[in-house]
mmCIF file of C-alpha atoms in Angstrom:
data_model
loop_
_atom_site.group_PDB
_atom_site.id
_atom_site.type_symbol
_atom_site.label_atom_id
_atom_site.label_comp_id
_atom_site.label_asym_id
_atom_site.label_seq_id
_atom_site.Cartn_x
_atom_site.Cartn_y
_atom_site.Cartn_z
ATOM 1 C CA UNK A 113 16.946 -3.359 -29.602
ATOM 2 C CA UNK A 114 17.357 -0.211 -31.712
ATOM 3 C CA UNK A 115 13.670 0.516 -31.440
ATOM 4 C CA UNK A 116 14.056 0.121 -27.677
ATOM 5 C CA UNK A 117 16.926 2.189 -27.128
ATOM 6 C CA UNK A 118 15.388 4.908 -30.000
ATOM 7 C CA UNK A 119 12.290 5.359 -27.419
ATOM 8 C CA UNK A 120 14.386 5.147 -24.500
ATOM 9 C CA UNK A 121 16.197 8.132 -25.757
ATOM 10 C CA UNK A 122 13.814 10.459 -26.667
ATOM 11 C CA UNK A 123 11.607 9.852 -23.559
ATOM 12 C CA UNK A 124 14.878 11.077 -21.690
ATOM 13 C CA UNK A 125 15.058 13.980 -23.740
ATOM 14 C CA UNK A 126 11.605 14.964 -23.225
ATOM 15 C CA UNK A 127 11.961 15.429 -19.395
ATOM 16 C CA UNK A 128 10.319 18.115 -18.334
ATOM 17 C CA UNK A 129 11.346 20.395 -15.392
ATOM 18 C CA UNK A 130 9.257 18.303 -12.871
ATOM 19 C CA UNK A 131 11.092 15.549 -13.715
ATOM 20 C CA UNK A 132 14.506 17.086 -13.450
ATOM 21 C CA UNK A 133 13.095 18.287 -9.843
ATOM 22 C CA UNK A 134 11.966 14.285 -8.854
ATOM 23 C CA UNK A 135 15.504 13.534 -10.403
ATOM 24 C CA UNK A 136 17.431 15.704 -7.815
ATOM 25 C CA UNK A 137 15.301 14.472 -5.123
ATOM 26 C CA UNK A 138 15.831 10.686 -5.598
ATOM 27 C CA UNK A 139 19.571 11.491 -6.377
ATOM 28 C CA UNK A 140 19.458 13.449 -2.713
ATOM 29 C CA UNK A 141 17.836 10.211 -1.364
ATOM 30 C CA UNK A 142 19.595 8.126 -2.561
ATOM 31 C CA UNK A 143 23.073 10.236 -1.490
ATOM 32 C CA UNK A 144 21.192 10.452 2.168
ATOM 33 C CA UNK A 145 21.000 6.519 1.981
ATOM 34 C CA UNK A 146 24.776 6.218 1.042
ATOM 35 C CA UNK A 147 25.153 8.170 4.126
ATOM 36 C CA UNK A 148 23.412 5.596 6.353
ATOM 37 C CA UNK A 149 24.976 2.889 4.996
ATOM 38 C CA UNK A 150 28.501 4.101 5.475
ATOM 39 C CA UNK A 151 27.347 5.599 9.217
ATOM 40 C CA UNK A 152 26.136 2.121 9.945
ATOM 41 C CA UNK A 153 29.557 0.666 8.096
ATOM 42 C CA UNK A 154 31.716 3.111 10.346
ATOM 43 C CA UNK A 155 29.663 2.031 13.614
ATOM 44 C CA UNK A 156 30.225 -1.567 13.352
ATOM 45 C CA UNK A 157 33.882 -0.498 12.835
ATOM 46 C CA UNK A 158 33.957 1.360 15.949
ATOM 47 C CA UNK A 159 32.404 -1.249 18.378
ATOM 48 C CA UNK A 160 34.824 -4.009 16.820
ATOM 49 C CA UNK A 161 37.603 -1.920 17.670
ATOM 50 C CA UNK A 162 39.041 -2.624 21.524
ATOM 51 C CA UNK A 163 37.452 -0.186 23.894
ATOM 52 C CA UNK A 164 40.150 -0.066 26.369
ATOM 53 C CA UNK A 165 43.120 2.106 26.593
ATOM 54 C CA UNK A 166 45.159 4.573 28.609
ATOM 55 C CA UNK A 167 42.333 6.866 28.340
ATOM 56 C CA UNK A 168 38.763 4.917 29.851
ATOM 57 C CA UNK A 169 36.113 5.866 27.458
ATOM 58 C CA UNK A 170 32.878 8.067 28.460
ATOM 59 C CA UNK A 171 29.310 8.922 27.460
ATOM 60 C CA UNK A 172 30.406 12.454 25.871
ATOM 61 C CA UNK A 173 33.052 10.447 24.062
ATOM 62 C CA UNK A 174 31.412 8.218 22.696
ATOM 63 C CA UNK A 175 28.123 10.820 22.027
ATOM 64 C CA UNK A 176 31.386 12.842 19.993
ATOM 65 C CA UNK A 177 32.979 9.735 18.124
ATOM 66 C CA UNK A 178 28.578 9.003 17.254
ATOM 67 C CA UNK A 179 28.521 12.462 15.679
ATOM 68 C CA UNK A 180 31.726 12.414 14.320
ATOM 69 C CA UNK A 181 31.337 9.413 12.428
ATOM 70 C CA UNK A 182 27.545 10.834 10.848
ATOM 71 C CA UNK A 183 29.002 13.791 9.566
ATOM 72 C CA UNK A 184 32.268 11.589 8.212
ATOM 73 C CA UNK A 185 29.774 9.676 6.197
ATOM 74 C CA UNK A 186 27.257 13.262 5.365
ATOM 75 C CA UNK A 187 30.731 14.539 3.585
ATOM 76 C CA UNK A 188 31.575 11.021 2.145
ATOM 77 C CA UNK A 189 28.038 10.098 0.713
ATOM 78 C CA UNK A 190 28.097 14.398 -1.047
ATOM 79 C CA UNK A 191 31.496 13.345 -2.300
ATOM 80 C CA UNK A 192 32.010 10.258 -4.441
ATOM 81 C CA UNK A 193 31.054 8.273 -1.686
ATOM 82 C CA UNK A 194 31.269 4.599 -2.193
ATOM 83 C CA UNK A 195 29.496 4.161 -5.576
ATOM 84 C CA UNK A 196 26.144 2.603 -3.663
ATOM 85 C CA UNK A 197 24.111 6.086 -3.679
ATOM 86 C CA UNK A 198 25.252 5.953 -7.756
ATOM 87 C CA UNK A 199 24.032 2.688 -8.181
ATOM 88 C CA UNK A 200 21.244 2.505 -6.676
ATOM 89 C CA UNK A 201 19.412 5.987 -8.190
ATOM 90 C CA UNK A 202 20.693 4.071 -11.729
ATOM 91 C CA UNK A 203 19.075 1.214 -10.789
ATOM 92 C CA UNK A 204 15.680 2.920 -10.225
ATOM 93 C CA UNK A 205 15.787 5.266 -13.099
ATOM 94 C CA UNK A 206 16.233 2.928 -15.039
ATOM 95 C CA UNK A 207 13.178 0.747 -14.057
ATOM 96 C CA UNK A 208 10.739 3.948 -13.830
ATOM 97 C CA UNK A 209 11.941 4.394 -17.641
ATOM 98 C CA UNK A 210 11.048 1.117 -18.427
ATOM 99 C CA UNK A 211 7.594 0.839 -16.239
ATOM 100 C CA UNK A 212 6.910 4.806 -18.673
ATOM 101 C CA UNK A 213 7.204 2.800 -21.845
ATOM 102 C CA UNK A 214 6.327 -0.647 -20.423
ATOM 103 C CA UNK A 215 9.123 -2.535 -20.485
ATOM 104 C CA UNK A 216 8.829 -3.640 -16.791
ATOM 105 C CA UNK A 217 6.108 -6.685 -17.810
ATOM 106 C CA UNK A 218 3.100 -4.552 -15.712
ATOM 107 C CA UNK A 219 -0.048 -3.199 -17.866
ATOM 108 C CA UNK A 220 1.274 0.360 -17.581
ATOM 109 C CA UNK A 221 -2.220 1.435 -16.786
ATOM 110 C CA UNK A 222 -1.568 0.497 -13.247
ATOM 111 C CA UNK A 223 1.681 1.840 -12.707
ATOM 112 C CA UNK A 224 1.477 4.028 -9.889
ATOM 113 C CA UNK A 225 -0.538 1.155 -7.675
ATOM 114 C CA UNK A 226 2.025 -1.556 -7.967
ATOM 115 C CA UNK A 227 -0.181 -4.142 -5.356
ATOM 116 C CA UNK A 228 -2.379 -4.043 -8.214
ATOM 117 C CA UNK A 229 -0.474 -5.066 -10.547
ATOM 118 C CA UNK A 230 -0.912 -8.424 -12.490
ATOM 119 C CA UNK A 231 1.827 -9.984 -14.740
ATOM 120 C CA UNK A 232 1.223 -9.732 -18.260
ATOM 121 C CA UNK A 233 0.910 -13.679 -19.175
ATOM 122 C CA UNK A 234 -0.741 -15.314 -16.482
ATOM 123 C CA UNK A 235 -1.204 -19.146 -16.243
ATOM 124 C CA UNK A 236 -3.674 -21.216 -15.361
ATOM 125 C CA UNK A 237 -3.406 -24.486 -13.786
ATOM 126 C CA UNK A 238 -4.547 -26.545 -16.680
ATOM 127 C CA UNK A 239 -1.532 -24.938 -18.926
ATOM 128 C CA UNK A 240 1.021 -26.452 -17.325
ATOM 129 C CA UNK A 241 0.868 -29.864 -19.297
ATOM 130 C CA UNK A 242 1.576 -33.717 -17.961
ATOM 131 C CA UNK A 243 2.240 -34.400 -14.137
ATOM 132 C CA UNK A 244 5.457 -35.592 -13.895
ATOM 133 C CA UNK A 245 6.078 -40.009 -12.808
ATOM 134 C CA UNK A 246 7.743 -38.601 -9.616
ATOM 135 C CA UNK A 247 3.824 -36.844 -8.718
ATOM 136 C CA UNK A 248 1.932 -39.733 -9.019
ATOM 137 C CA UNK A 249 1.625 -41.736 -5.645
ATOM 138 C CA UNK A 250 3.448 -45.002 -5.819
ATOM 139 C CA UNK A 251 0.483 -48.276 -5.222
ATOM 140 C CA UNK A 252 1.401 -51.553 -4.507
ATOM 141 C CA UNK A 253 -0.908 -54.398 -4.273
#
């Protein structure tokens, strides 16, 4: 287990400026995705609140509230957010690290094409052992 940690730390320490640019773009993408999620949550809260009030709602007022919710969601995600974007970023970078050092269970030569990747341990139909009793039909005379 210590070897894996050492390899992972060595890999993280050898990042180039191109990798740093990718990290920044990934962090921005996860923050934008978090803003979309927050915006949808705010929209659901607004839709669930009663709309009958002293002042009737108009199209312009609904449009303004929608834009206000969108800006609020972007501001929340740009700060600490709700933690969703950071967790998503951590999960994606961990998967990328595992795939690049060969821990994901897939061959590293096809890591750019996930559709052509195959599991490393392929079992054939004959490797399963005997079938259980309940798989055989009951024959009565």
